[in-house]
PDB file of C-alpha atoms and ligand atoms in Angstrom:
ATOM      1  CA  UNK A 136     -69.150 -79.090-213.505  1.00  0.00           C
ATOM      2  CA  UNK A 137     -71.885 -78.616-210.854  1.00  0.00           C
ATOM      3  CA  UNK A 138     -69.159 -78.089-208.279  1.00  0.00           C
ATOM      4  CA  UNK A 139     -67.687 -75.363-210.456  1.00  0.00           C
ATOM      5  CA  UNK A 140     -71.090 -73.655-210.743  1.00  0.00           C
ATOM      6  CA  UNK A 141     -71.589 -73.765-206.982  1.00  0.00           C
ATOM      7  CA  UNK A 142     -68.112 -72.338-206.427  1.00  0.00           C
ATOM      8  CA  UNK A 143     -68.770 -69.562-208.934  1.00  0.00           C
ATOM      9  CA  UNK A 144     -72.134 -68.795-207.312  1.00  0.00           C
ATOM     10  CA  UNK A 145     -70.565 -68.375-203.893  1.00  0.00           C
ATOM     11  CA  UNK A 146     -67.684 -66.403-205.384  1.00  0.00           C
ATOM     12  CA  UNK A 147     -70.124 -63.939-206.976  1.00  0.00           C
ATOM     13  CA  UNK A 148     -72.225 -63.825-203.826  1.00  0.00           C
ATOM     14  CA  UNK A 149     -69.173 -63.001-201.696  1.00  0.00           C
ATOM     15  CA  UNK A 150     -68.116 -60.418-204.261  1.00  0.00           C
ATOM     16  CA  UNK A 151     -71.598 -58.827-204.175  1.00  0.00           C
ATOM     17  CA  UNK A 152     -71.648 -58.727-200.371  1.00  0.00           C
ATOM     18  CA  UNK A 153     -68.176 -57.210-200.261  1.00  0.00           C
ATOM     19  CA  UNK A 154     -69.236 -54.436-202.638  1.00  0.00           C
ATOM     20  CA  UNK A 155     -72.515 -53.744-200.803  1.00  0.00           C
ATOM     21  CA  UNK A 156     -71.420 -54.306-197.224  1.00  0.00           C
ATOM     22  CA  UNK A 157     -72.633 -50.867-196.121  1.00  0.00           C
ATOM     23  CA  UNK A 158     -76.076 -51.192-197.650  1.00  0.00           C
ATOM     24  CA  UNK A 159     -76.556 -54.717-196.288  1.00  0.00           C
ATOM     25  CA  UNK A 160     -75.526 -53.798-192.759  1.00  0.00           C
ATOM     26  CA  UNK A 161     -77.880 -50.794-192.766  1.00  0.00           C
ATOM     27  CA  UNK A 162     -80.747 -53.071-193.805  1.00  0.00           C
ATOM     28  CA  UNK A 163     -79.898 -55.536-191.039  1.00  0.00           C
ATOM     29  CA  UNK A 164     -79.719 -52.776-188.420  1.00  0.00           C
ATOM     30  CA  UNK A 165     -83.069 -51.369-189.587  1.00  0.00           C
ATOM     31  CA  UNK A 166     -84.666 -54.780-189.252  1.00  0.00           C
ATOM     32  CA  UNK A 167     -83.328 -55.209-185.727  1.00  0.00           C
ATOM     33  CA  UNK A 168     -84.585 -51.739-184.709  1.00  0.00           C
ATOM     34  CA  UNK A 169     -87.996 -52.457-186.175  1.00  0.00           C
ATOM     35  CA  UNK A 170     -88.262 -55.744-184.311  1.00  0.00           C
ATOM     36  CA  UNK A 171     -87.274 -54.187-180.971  1.00  0.00           C
ATOM     37  CA  UNK A 172     -89.492 -51.125-181.462  1.00  0.00           C
ATOM     38  CA  UNK A 173     -92.575 -53.088-182.464  1.00  0.00           C
ATOM     39  CA  UNK A 174     -92.311 -55.418-179.495  1.00  0.00           C
ATOM     40  CA  UNK A 175     -92.218 -52.421-177.115  1.00  0.00           C
ATOM     41  CA  UNK A 176     -95.001 -50.557-178.858  1.00  0.00           C
ATOM     42  CA  UNK A 177     -97.777 -53.082-178.705  1.00  0.00           C
ATOM     43  CA  UNK A 178     -97.941 -54.319-175.128  1.00  0.00           C
ATOM     44  CA  UNK A 179    -101.416 -55.780-175.629  1.00  0.00           C
ATOM     45  CA  UNK A 180     -99.887 -58.453-177.803  1.00  0.00           C
ATOM     46  CA  UNK A 181     -97.489 -59.490-175.132  1.00  0.00           C
ATOM     47  CA  UNK A 182     -98.612 -62.170-172.747  1.00  0.00           C
ATOM     48  CA  UNK A 183     -98.585 -60.680-169.298  1.00  0.00           C
ATOM     49  CA  UNK A 184    -100.056 -63.186-166.965  1.00  0.00           C
ATOM     50  CA  UNK A 185     -97.877 -64.702-164.353  1.00  0.00           C
ATOM     51  CA  UNK A 186     -96.430 -61.668-162.684  1.00  0.00           C
ATOM     52  CA  UNK A 187     -97.093 -63.118-159.323  1.00  0.00           C
ATOM     53  CA  UNK A 188     -93.843 -64.672-158.343  1.00  0.00           C
ATOM     54  CA  UNK A 189     -93.215 -65.079-154.667  1.00  0.00           C
ATOM     55  CA  UNK A 190     -96.593 -66.408-153.739  1.00  0.00           C
ATOM     56  CA  UNK A 191     -97.529 -67.416-150.304  1.00  0.00           C
ATOM     57  CA  UNK A 192     -98.852 -70.597-148.847  1.00  0.00           C
ATOM     58  CA  UNK A 193     -99.585 -71.375-145.249  1.00  0.00           C
ATOM     59  CA  UNK A 194     -98.238 -74.398-143.450  1.00  0.00           C
ATOM     60  CA  UNK A 195    -101.106 -75.841-141.434  1.00  0.00           C
ATOM     61  CA  UNK A 196     -98.817 -77.470-138.891  1.00  0.00           C
ATOM     62  CA  UNK A 197     -96.659 -74.535-138.002  1.00  0.00           C
ATOM     63  CA  UNK A 198     -99.087 -71.836-139.057  1.00  0.00           C
ATOM     64  CA  UNK A 199     -96.166 -70.248-140.857  1.00  0.00           C
ATOM     65  CA  UNK A 200     -96.458 -68.630-144.212  1.00  0.00           C
ATOM     66  CA  UNK A 201     -94.174 -69.945-146.884  1.00  0.00           C
ATOM     67  CA  UNK A 202     -92.907 -68.057-149.851  1.00  0.00           C
ATOM     68  CA  UNK A 203     -92.621 -69.878-153.089  1.00  0.00           C
ATOM     69  CA  UNK A 204     -91.970 -68.963-156.678  1.00  0.00           C
ATOM     70  CA  UNK A 205     -95.408 -69.710-157.994  1.00  0.00           C
ATOM     71  CA  UNK A 206     -95.470 -70.413-161.662  1.00  0.00           C
ATOM     72  CA  UNK A 207     -98.485 -69.043-163.355  1.00  0.00           C
ATOM     73  CA  UNK A 208     -99.994 -71.079-166.097  1.00  0.00           C
ATOM     74  CA  UNK A 209    -101.135 -68.509-168.558  1.00  0.00           C
ATOM     75  CA  UNK A 210    -101.570 -70.508-171.703  1.00  0.00           C
ATOM     76  CA  UNK A 211     -98.086 -69.588-172.776  1.00  0.00           C
ATOM     77  CA  UNK A 212     -96.851 -73.087-172.347  1.00  0.00           C
ATOM     78  CA  UNK A 213     -93.459 -72.362-173.850  1.00  0.00           C
ATOM     79  CA  UNK A 214     -92.806 -69.915-171.055  1.00  0.00           C
ATOM     80  CA  UNK A 215     -94.164 -72.353-168.518  1.00  0.00           C
ATOM     81  CA  UNK A 216     -91.993 -75.164-169.799  1.00  0.00           C
ATOM     82  CA  UNK A 217     -88.922 -73.001-169.729  1.00  0.00           C
ATOM     83  CA  UNK A 218     -89.539 -71.808-166.229  1.00  0.00           C
ATOM     84  CA  UNK A 219     -90.276 -75.230-164.867  1.00  0.00           C
ATOM     85  CA  UNK A 220     -86.778 -76.164-165.988  1.00  0.00           C
ATOM     86  CA  UNK A 221     -85.477 -73.501-163.650  1.00  0.00           C
ATOM     87  CA  UNK A 222     -87.293 -75.054-160.736  1.00  0.00           C
ATOM     88  CA  UNK A 223     -90.160 -72.572-160.514  1.00  0.00           C
ATOM     89  CA  UNK A 224     -92.705 -75.235-159.812  1.00  0.00           C
ATOM     90  CA  UNK A 225     -96.379 -74.771-159.276  1.00  0.00           C
ATOM     91  CA  UNK A 226     -97.199 -74.894-155.620  1.00  0.00           C
ATOM     92  CA  UNK A 227     -99.105 -77.992-154.732  1.00  0.00           C
ATOM     93  CA  UNK A 228     -99.217 -77.899-150.999  1.00  0.00           C
ATOM     94  CA  UNK A 229    -102.326 -79.216-149.341  1.00  0.00           C
ATOM     95  CA  UNK A 230    -101.202 -78.066-145.911  1.00  0.00           C
ATOM     96  CA  UNK A 231    -102.855 -74.724-146.269  1.00  0.00           C
ATOM     97  CA  UNK A 232    -104.800 -73.205-143.436  1.00  0.00           C
ATOM     98  CA  UNK A 233    -108.275 -72.152-144.388  1.00  0.00           C
ATOM     99  CA  UNK A 234    -109.643 -68.689-143.988  1.00  0.00           C
ATOM    100  CA  UNK A 235    -111.446 -69.657-140.754  1.00  0.00           C
ATOM    101  CA  UNK A 236    -108.128 -69.987-139.032  1.00  0.00           C
ATOM    102  CA  UNK A 237    -106.823 -66.909-140.750  1.00  0.00           C
ATOM    103  CA  UNK A 238    -109.755 -64.809-139.651  1.00  0.00           C
ATOM    104  CA  UNK A 239    -109.758 -66.276-136.160  1.00  0.00           C
ATOM    105  CA  UNK A 240    -106.093 -65.403-135.886  1.00  0.00           C
ATOM    106  CA  UNK A 241    -106.748 -61.815-136.862  1.00  0.00           C
ATOM    107  CA  UNK A 242    -109.700 -61.513-134.514  1.00  0.00           C
ATOM    108  CA  UNK A 243    -107.822 -63.028-131.602  1.00  0.00           C
ATOM    109  CA  UNK A 244    -104.868 -60.746-131.968  1.00  0.00           C
ATOM    110  CA  UNK A 245    -106.872 -57.632-132.596  1.00  0.00           C
ATOM    111  CA  UNK A 246    -110.067 -58.275-130.661  1.00  0.00           C
ATOM    112  CA  UNK A 247    -112.113 -56.265-133.108  1.00  0.00           C
ATOM    113  CA  UNK A 248    -114.291 -58.836-134.768  1.00  0.00           C
ATOM    114  CA  UNK A 249    -116.926 -57.282-136.924  1.00  0.00           C
ATOM    115  CA  UNK A 250    -119.830 -59.644-137.148  1.00  0.00           C
ATOM    116  CA  UNK A 251    -122.563 -57.305-138.239  1.00  0.00           C
ATOM    117  CA  UNK A 252    -124.097 -58.189-141.582  1.00  0.00           C
ATOM    118  CA  UNK A 253    -123.309 -56.025-144.545  1.00  0.00           C
ATOM    119  CA  UNK A 254    -125.807 -53.330-145.176  1.00  0.00           C
ATOM    120  CA  UNK A 255    -127.255 -51.802-148.305  1.00  0.00           C
ATOM    121  CA  UNK A 256    -125.981 -53.014-151.624  1.00  0.00           C
ATOM    122  CA  UNK A 257    -124.368 -56.141-150.306  1.00  0.00           C
ATOM    123  CA  UNK A 258    -127.726 -57.873-150.234  1.00  0.00           C
ATOM    124  CA  UNK A 259    -127.657 -61.175-151.998  1.00  0.00           C
ATOM    125  CA  UNK A 260    -128.939 -60.201-155.392  1.00  0.00           C
ATOM    126  CA  UNK A 261    -127.587 -60.668-158.851  1.00  0.00           C
ATOM    127  CA  UNK A 262    -129.953 -58.142-160.374  1.00  0.00           C
ATOM    128  CA  UNK A 263    -127.543 -55.279-160.952  1.00  0.00           C
ATOM    129  CA  UNK A 264    -130.233 -53.034-162.473  1.00  0.00           C
ATOM    130  CA  UNK A 265    -131.829 -52.425-159.104  1.00  0.00           C
ATOM    131  CA  UNK A 266    -128.637 -51.278-157.426  1.00  0.00           C
ATOM    132  CA  UNK A 267    -127.569 -47.715-156.870  1.00  0.00           C
ATOM    133  CA  UNK A 268    -124.579 -47.245-159.145  1.00  0.00           C
ATOM    134  CA  UNK A 269    -123.017 -44.114-157.587  1.00  0.00           C
ATOM    135  CA  UNK A 270    -122.992 -42.303-160.925  1.00  0.00           C
ATOM    136  CA  UNK A 271    -123.592 -39.000-159.108  1.00  0.00           C
ATOM    137  CA  UNK A 272    -120.862 -39.661-156.555  1.00  0.00           C
ATOM    138  CA  UNK A 273    -118.181 -36.982-156.412  1.00  0.00           C
ATOM    139  CA  UNK A 274    -115.119 -39.083-157.271  1.00  0.00           C
ATOM    140  CA  UNK A 275    -111.756 -37.408-156.727  1.00  0.00           C
ATOM    141  CA  UNK A 276    -108.538 -38.198-158.550  1.00  0.00           C
ATOM    142  CA  UNK A 277    -106.720 -37.473-155.294  1.00  0.00           C
ATOM    143  CA  UNK A 278    -108.595 -40.233-153.461  1.00  0.00           C
ATOM    144  CA  UNK A 279    -105.998 -42.795-152.310  1.00  0.00           C
ATOM    145  CA  UNK A 280    -108.414 -45.564-153.267  1.00  0.00           C
ATOM    146  CA  UNK A 281    -108.470 -44.493-156.904  1.00  0.00           C
ATOM    147  CA  UNK A 282    -104.754 -44.141-157.605  1.00  0.00           C
ATOM    148  CA  UNK A 283    -104.031 -45.351-161.137  1.00  0.00           C
ATOM    149  CA  UNK A 284    -101.042 -47.656-161.375  1.00  0.00           C
ATOM    150  CA  UNK A 285    -100.234 -49.412-164.628  1.00  0.00           C
ATOM    151  CA  UNK A 286     -97.485 -49.667-167.240  1.00  0.00           C
ATOM    152  CA  UNK A 287     -97.824 -45.982-168.071  1.00  0.00           C
ATOM    153  CA  UNK A 288     -98.389 -44.719-164.515  1.00  0.00           C
ATOM    154  CA  UNK A 289     -95.775 -45.589-161.935  1.00  0.00           C
ATOM    155  CA  UNK A 290     -96.251 -45.252-158.200  1.00  0.00           C
ATOM    156  CA  UNK A 291     -95.621 -41.593-157.217  1.00  0.00           C
ATOM    157  CA  UNK A 292     -92.171 -41.159-155.730  1.00  0.00           C
ATOM    158  CA  UNK A 293     -93.249 -40.014-152.289  1.00  0.00           C
ATOM    159  CA  UNK A 294     -96.307 -42.226-151.996  1.00  0.00           C
ATOM    160  CA  UNK A 295     -96.946 -43.187-148.381  1.00  0.00           C
ATOM    161  CA  UNK A 296     -99.620 -45.307-146.794  1.00  0.00           C
ATOM    162  CA  UNK A 297    -100.388 -46.975-143.449  1.00  0.00           C
ATOM    163  CA  UNK A 298     -99.579 -50.689-143.355  1.00  0.00           C
ATOM    164  CA  UNK A 299    -101.372 -53.250-141.237  1.00  0.00           C
ATOM    165  CA  UNK A 300    -101.019 -56.992-140.785  1.00  0.00           C
ATOM    166  CA  UNK A 301    -103.607 -59.385-142.156  1.00  0.00           C
ATOM    167  CA  UNK A 302    -101.710 -62.311-140.684  1.00  0.00           C
ATOM    168  CA  UNK A 303     -98.228 -62.416-139.208  1.00  0.00           C
ATOM    169  CA  UNK A 304     -96.577 -62.335-142.605  1.00  0.00           C
ATOM    170  CA  UNK A 305     -99.240 -60.762-144.785  1.00  0.00           C
ATOM    171  CA  UNK A 306     -99.841 -57.061-144.970  1.00  0.00           C
ATOM    172  CA  UNK A 307    -102.027 -54.544-146.743  1.00  0.00           C
ATOM    173  CA  UNK A 308    -102.978 -50.876-146.716  1.00  0.00           C
ATOM    174  CA  UNK A 309    -104.504 -50.527-143.249  1.00  0.00           C
ATOM    175  CA  UNK A 310    -107.419 -48.472-144.554  1.00  0.00           C
ATOM    176  CA  UNK A 311    -108.921 -51.338-146.547  1.00  0.00           C
ATOM    177  CA  UNK A 312    -108.348 -54.129-144.064  1.00  0.00           C
ATOM    178  CA  UNK A 313    -111.889 -54.150-142.655  1.00  0.00           C
ATOM    179  CA  UNK A 314    -113.449 -54.351-146.107  1.00  0.00           C
ATOM    180  CA  UNK A 315    -111.051 -57.145-147.074  1.00  0.00           C
ATOM    181  CA  UNK A 316    -111.888 -59.195-143.988  1.00  0.00           C
ATOM    182  CA  UNK A 317    -115.617 -58.522-144.463  1.00  0.00           C
ATOM    183  CA  UNK A 318    -115.338 -59.906-147.983  1.00  0.00           C
ATOM    184  CA  UNK A 319    -113.575 -63.038-146.767  1.00  0.00           C
ATOM    185  CA  UNK A 320    -116.188 -63.546-144.056  1.00  0.00           C
ATOM    186  CA  UNK A 321    -119.077 -63.091-146.471  1.00  0.00           C
ATOM    187  CA  UNK A 322    -117.541 -65.617-148.871  1.00  0.00           C
ATOM    188  CA  UNK A 323    -116.936 -68.011-146.015  1.00  0.00           C
ATOM    189  CA  UNK A 324    -120.561 -67.730-144.911  1.00  0.00           C
ATOM    190  CA  UNK A 325    -121.544 -68.895-148.379  1.00  0.00           C
ATOM    191  CA  UNK A 326    -119.181 -71.848-148.303  1.00  0.00           C
ATOM    192  CA  UNK A 327    -116.346 -70.246-150.295  1.00  0.00           C
ATOM    193  CA  UNK A 328    -113.002 -70.300-148.526  1.00  0.00           C
ATOM    194  CA  UNK A 329    -110.909 -67.649-150.188  1.00  0.00           C
ATOM    195  CA  UNK A 330    -107.163 -67.540-149.647  1.00  0.00           C
ATOM    196  CA  UNK A 331    -104.701 -64.787-150.364  1.00  0.00           C
ATOM    197  CA  UNK A 332    -101.826 -65.992-152.512  1.00  0.00           C
ATOM    198  CA  UNK A 333    -100.029 -62.676-152.728  1.00  0.00           C
ATOM    199  CA  UNK A 334    -100.700 -59.544-150.665  1.00  0.00           C
ATOM    200  CA  UNK A 335     -98.613 -56.387-150.211  1.00  0.00           C
ATOM    201  CA  UNK A 336     -95.084 -56.692-151.556  1.00  0.00           C
ATOM    202  CA  UNK A 337     -92.364 -54.240-150.711  1.00  0.00           C
ATOM    203  CA  UNK A 338     -90.682 -52.467-153.592  1.00  0.00           C
ATOM    204  CA  UNK A 339     -87.532 -54.371-152.691  1.00  0.00           C
ATOM    205  CA  UNK A 340     -89.372 -57.693-152.845  1.00  0.00           C
ATOM    206  CA  UNK A 341     -90.790 -56.805-156.255  1.00  0.00           C
ATOM    207  CA  UNK A 342     -87.304 -55.761-157.411  1.00  0.00           C
ATOM    208  CA  UNK A 343     -85.778 -59.001-156.124  1.00  0.00           C
ATOM    209  CA  UNK A 344     -88.384 -61.094-157.919  1.00  0.00           C
ATOM    210  CA  UNK A 345     -87.749 -59.175-161.088  1.00  0.00           C
ATOM    211  CA  UNK A 346     -83.952 -59.314-160.853  1.00  0.00           C
ATOM    212  CA  UNK A 347     -83.980 -63.015-160.079  1.00  0.00           C
ATOM    213  CA  UNK A 348     -85.993 -63.757-163.206  1.00  0.00           C
ATOM    214  CA  UNK A 349     -83.776 -61.435-165.283  1.00  0.00           C
ATOM    215  CA  UNK A 350     -80.650 -63.258-164.137  1.00  0.00           C
ATOM    216  CA  UNK A 351     -82.190 -66.579-165.053  1.00  0.00           C
ATOM    217  CA  UNK A 352     -82.774 -65.435-168.621  1.00  0.00           C
ATOM    218  CA  UNK A 353     -79.378 -63.795-168.955  1.00  0.00           C
ATOM    219  CA  UNK A 354     -77.695 -66.949-167.700  1.00  0.00           C
ATOM    220  CA  UNK A 355     -79.602 -68.823-170.353  1.00  0.00           C
ATOM    221  CA  UNK A 356     -77.989 -66.644-173.008  1.00  0.00           C
ATOM    222  CA  UNK A 357     -80.639 -63.999-173.673  1.00  0.00           C
ATOM    223  CA  UNK A 358     -79.510 -60.432-174.269  1.00  0.00           C
ATOM    224  CA  UNK A 359     -80.359 -57.799-171.658  1.00  0.00           C
ATOM    225  CA  UNK A 360     -83.227 -56.436-173.789  1.00  0.00           C
ATOM    226  CA  UNK A 361     -84.653 -59.895-174.447  1.00  0.00           C
ATOM    227  CA  UNK A 362     -84.332 -60.870-170.790  1.00  0.00           C
ATOM    228  CA  UNK A 363     -86.096 -57.661-169.738  1.00  0.00           C
ATOM    229  CA  UNK A 364     -88.921 -58.228-172.201  1.00  0.00           C
ATOM    230  CA  UNK A 365     -89.467 -61.809-171.160  1.00  0.00           C
ATOM    231  CA  UNK A 366     -89.280 -60.964-167.456  1.00  0.00           C
ATOM    232  CA  UNK A 367     -91.711 -58.055-167.712  1.00  0.00           C
ATOM    233  CA  UNK A 368     -94.254 -60.347-169.304  1.00  0.00           C
ATOM    234  CA  UNK A 369     -94.248 -62.494-166.200  1.00  0.00           C
ATOM    235  CA  UNK A 370     -93.482 -60.008-163.410  1.00  0.00           C
ATOM    236  CA  UNK A 371     -94.653 -56.399-163.214  1.00  0.00           C
ATOM    237  CA  UNK A 372     -91.818 -53.923-163.540  1.00  0.00           C
ATOM    238  CA  UNK A 373     -90.932 -52.654-160.025  1.00  0.00           C
ATOM    239  CA  UNK A 374     -92.622 -49.328-159.311  1.00  0.00           C
ATOM    240  CA  UNK A 375     -95.645 -50.259-161.424  1.00  0.00           C
ATOM    241  CA  UNK A 376     -97.286 -52.956-159.303  1.00  0.00           C
ATOM    242  CA  UNK A 377    -100.464 -52.373-157.288  1.00  0.00           C
ATOM    243  CA  UNK A 378     -99.115 -54.955-154.855  1.00  0.00           C
ATOM    244  CA  UNK A 379     -96.421 -52.452-153.879  1.00  0.00           C
ATOM    245  CA  UNK A 380     -98.995 -50.053-152.437  1.00  0.00           C
ATOM    246  CA  UNK A 381    -100.968 -52.699-150.553  1.00  0.00           C
ATOM    247  CA  UNK A 382    -104.118 -52.213-152.650  1.00  0.00           C
ATOM    248  CA  UNK A 383    -104.030 -55.446-154.666  1.00  0.00           C
ATOM    249  CA  UNK A 384    -104.358 -59.098-153.741  1.00  0.00           C
ATOM    250  CA  UNK A 385    -103.985 -62.326-155.636  1.00  0.00           C
ATOM    251  CA  UNK A 386    -106.808 -64.452-154.322  1.00  0.00           C
ATOM    252  CA  UNK A 387    -107.782 -68.055-154.973  1.00  0.00           C
ATOM    253  CA  UNK A 388    -109.353 -70.596-152.650  1.00  0.00           C
ATOM    254  CA  UNK A 389    -108.506 -73.622-150.543  1.00  0.00           C
ATOM    255  CA  UNK A 390    -107.230 -76.410-152.774  1.00  0.00           C
ATOM    256  CA  UNK A 391    -106.639 -74.174-155.770  1.00  0.00           C
ATOM    257  CA  UNK A 392    -103.125 -72.847-155.918  1.00  0.00           C
ATOM    258  CA  UNK A 393    -102.530 -71.969-159.541  1.00  0.00           C
ATOM    259  CA  UNK A 394    -103.012 -68.460-160.749  1.00  0.00           C
ATOM    260  CA  UNK A 395    -104.613 -69.320-164.040  1.00  0.00           C
ATOM    261  CA  UNK A 396    -107.654 -68.577-166.154  1.00  0.00           C
ATOM    262  CA  UNK A 397    -109.440 -71.718-165.042  1.00  0.00           C
ATOM    263  CA  UNK A 398    -109.787 -70.205-161.558  1.00  0.00           C
ATOM    264  CA  UNK A 399    -112.525 -67.985-162.970  1.00  0.00           C
ATOM    265  CA  UNK A 400    -114.773 -70.998-163.417  1.00  0.00           C
ATOM    266  CA  UNK A 401    -114.418 -72.210-159.844  1.00  0.00           C
ATOM    267  CA  UNK A 402    -117.015 -71.349-157.216  1.00  0.00           C
ATOM    268  CA  UNK A 403    -114.552 -68.953-155.603  1.00  0.00           C
ATOM    269  CA  UNK A 404    -113.656 -67.277-158.887  1.00  0.00           C
ATOM    270  CA  UNK A 405    -117.312 -66.755-159.681  1.00  0.00           C
ATOM    271  CA  UNK A 406    -118.134 -65.570-156.181  1.00  0.00           C
ATOM    272  CA  UNK A 407    -115.366 -62.962-156.277  1.00  0.00           C
ATOM    273  CA  UNK A 408    -116.427 -61.740-159.711  1.00  0.00           C
ATOM    274  CA  UNK A 409    -120.042 -61.330-158.629  1.00  0.00           C
ATOM    275  CA  UNK A 410    -119.608 -60.020-155.104  1.00  0.00           C
ATOM    276  CA  UNK A 411    -116.236 -58.311-154.634  1.00  0.00           C
ATOM    277  CA  UNK A 412    -117.532 -54.849-155.589  1.00  0.00           C
ATOM    278  CA  UNK A 413    -119.804 -54.880-152.542  1.00  0.00           C
ATOM    279  CA  UNK A 414    -116.638 -54.706-150.470  1.00  0.00           C
ATOM    280  CA  UNK A 415    -114.827 -52.209-152.677  1.00  0.00           C
ATOM    281  CA  UNK A 416    -112.843 -54.588-154.876  1.00  0.00           C
ATOM    282  CA  UNK A 417    -112.707 -54.913-158.645  1.00  0.00           C
ATOM    283  CA  UNK A 418    -111.405 -57.554-160.992  1.00  0.00           C
ATOM    284  CA  UNK A 419    -108.577 -55.371-162.222  1.00  0.00           C
ATOM    285  CA  UNK A 420    -107.746 -57.105-165.512  1.00  0.00           C
ATOM    286  CA  UNK A 421    -110.993 -58.332-167.112  1.00  0.00           C
ATOM    287  CA  UNK A 422    -110.991 -60.667-170.071  1.00  0.00           C
ATOM    288  CA  UNK A 423    -112.654 -58.304-172.520  1.00  0.00           C
ATOM    289  CA  UNK A 424    -110.506 -55.298-171.534  1.00  0.00           C
ATOM    290  CA  UNK A 425    -107.085 -56.697-172.314  1.00  0.00           C
ATOM    291  CA  UNK A 426    -106.687 -54.254-175.184  1.00  0.00           C
ATOM    292  CA  UNK A 427    -107.138 -51.374-172.716  1.00  0.00           C
ATOM    293  CA  UNK A 428    -105.295 -52.618-169.652  1.00  0.00           C
ATOM    294  CA  UNK A 429    -102.486 -54.174-171.702  1.00  0.00           C
ATOM    295  CA  UNK A 430    -102.584 -57.088-169.243  1.00  0.00           C
ATOM    296  CA  UNK A 431    -103.974 -60.538-169.843  1.00  0.00           C
ATOM    297  CA  UNK A 432    -107.104 -61.680-168.039  1.00  0.00           C
ATOM    298  CA  UNK A 433    -106.224 -62.294-164.380  1.00  0.00           C
ATOM    299  CA  UNK A 434    -109.271 -63.669-162.550  1.00  0.00           C
ATOM    300  CA  UNK A 435    -107.264 -63.811-159.308  1.00  0.00           C
ATOM    301  CA  UNK A 436    -105.982 -60.219-159.109  1.00  0.00           C
ATOM    302  CA  UNK A 437    -108.375 -57.961-157.174  1.00  0.00           C
ATOM    303  CA  UNK A 438    -107.783 -54.283-156.533  1.00  0.00           C
ATOM    304  CA  UNK A 439    -109.343 -52.141-153.829  1.00  0.00           C
ATOM    305  CA  UNK A 440    -110.975 -48.939-155.093  1.00  0.00           C
ATOM    306  CA  UNK A 441    -113.681 -48.405-152.460  1.00  0.00           C
ATOM    307  CA  UNK A 442    -117.323 -49.445-152.574  1.00  0.00           C
ATOM    308  CA  UNK A 443    -118.517 -46.398-154.554  1.00  0.00           C
ATOM    309  CA  UNK A 444    -116.052 -46.727-157.448  1.00  0.00           C
ATOM    310  CA  UNK A 445    -116.156 -50.526-157.427  1.00  0.00           C
ATOM    311  CA  UNK A 446    -119.943 -50.485-157.691  1.00  0.00           C
ATOM    312  CA  UNK A 447    -119.898 -47.847-160.403  1.00  0.00           C
ATOM    313  CA  UNK A 448    -117.261 -49.660-162.463  1.00  0.00           C
ATOM    314  CA  UNK A 449    -118.887 -53.066-162.051  1.00  0.00           C
ATOM    315  CA  UNK A 450    -122.402 -51.958-162.903  1.00  0.00           C
ATOM    316  CA  UNK A 451    -121.153 -49.976-165.898  1.00  0.00           C
ATOM    317  CA  UNK A 452    -118.761 -52.694-167.071  1.00  0.00           C
ATOM    318  CA  UNK A 453    -115.712 -50.470-166.851  1.00  0.00           C
ATOM    319  CA  UNK A 454    -112.102 -51.205-166.094  1.00  0.00           C
ATOM    320  CA  UNK A 455    -109.932 -48.792-164.091  1.00  0.00           C
ATOM    321  CA  UNK A 456    -108.477 -47.118-167.175  1.00  0.00           C
ATOM    322  CA  UNK A 457    -111.949 -46.485-168.607  1.00  0.00           C
ATOM    323  CA  UNK A 458    -113.114 -45.090-165.273  1.00  0.00           C
ATOM    324  CA  UNK A 459    -110.203 -42.648-165.228  1.00  0.00           C
ATOM    325  CA  UNK A 460    -110.820 -41.716-168.827  1.00  0.00           C
ATOM    326  CA  UNK A 461    -114.436 -40.892-168.124  1.00  0.00           C
ATOM    327  CA  UNK A 462    -114.179 -39.322-164.689  1.00  0.00           C
ATOM    328  CA  UNK A 463    -110.851 -37.502-164.541  1.00  0.00           C
TER     329      UNK A 463
HETATM  330 ZN1   ZN B1516    -101.578 -59.614-158.583  1.00  0.00          ZN
END
């Protein structure tokens, strides 16, 4: 008897589905659309750390820079586990030249060492109240240092900038190079040996990183949309990365190669947070501004905006988006 009941149940169920096939398929399609739409609409809920593939380490023996797919540990361990299966291992290479050598290299090749101490606001003080905050400075939205690049604002099509070498294989916008090197020297003088993990990336490099990750997901069986979503959580969509205009740097220190939240608590992470504005750099994606930037806390990603804006934003606890909202 029970078998008969089960058979009858499935018979009626099949009959019901056959009669209502249109209604059921519409409901299913609506659900799929809702799921896709909601995941695109709320980027702040999407983990976004780890978009720093293609990181760089320096071989101490050869002095050569090595590219490696650097997995970022961002608390999303599922993602991390998956990626480690694909061979994107965390770089653990102790043969990394320190910034002394890096700076010496630059100075030797260029012969323009700048040893003068930093003037004005770069005095060693943590009392921000006493500092001039540049609130009456005439900021311009056309200033190259203040260009806004994020998920909503792509790099302008004809954007051009002068490129200069930091080391043989590392480049940046030439106009900020002196401030960058000054920052590294100042840190070094206080016993903090900063190292750049990822400097300027060409658009093509960014595209390659992105495509490579996409392919990995598609090969694993994800749909195009799913693969795109997962990839864009880990790697900035090409055309939207500050690395592509030579204004952003992923920075950690000697012996610390992971781009993760714990870096913030290291001496170098703290030093950068407290002092980078004196050299024109800001922590671009602060912890308490994730709902505005749409990007998870990235204590390693520093963006050049110039001393005036960096000081203003730091002393007023503003992120780049808030600065733009208030000033422009
Ligand atoms: Zn970065």
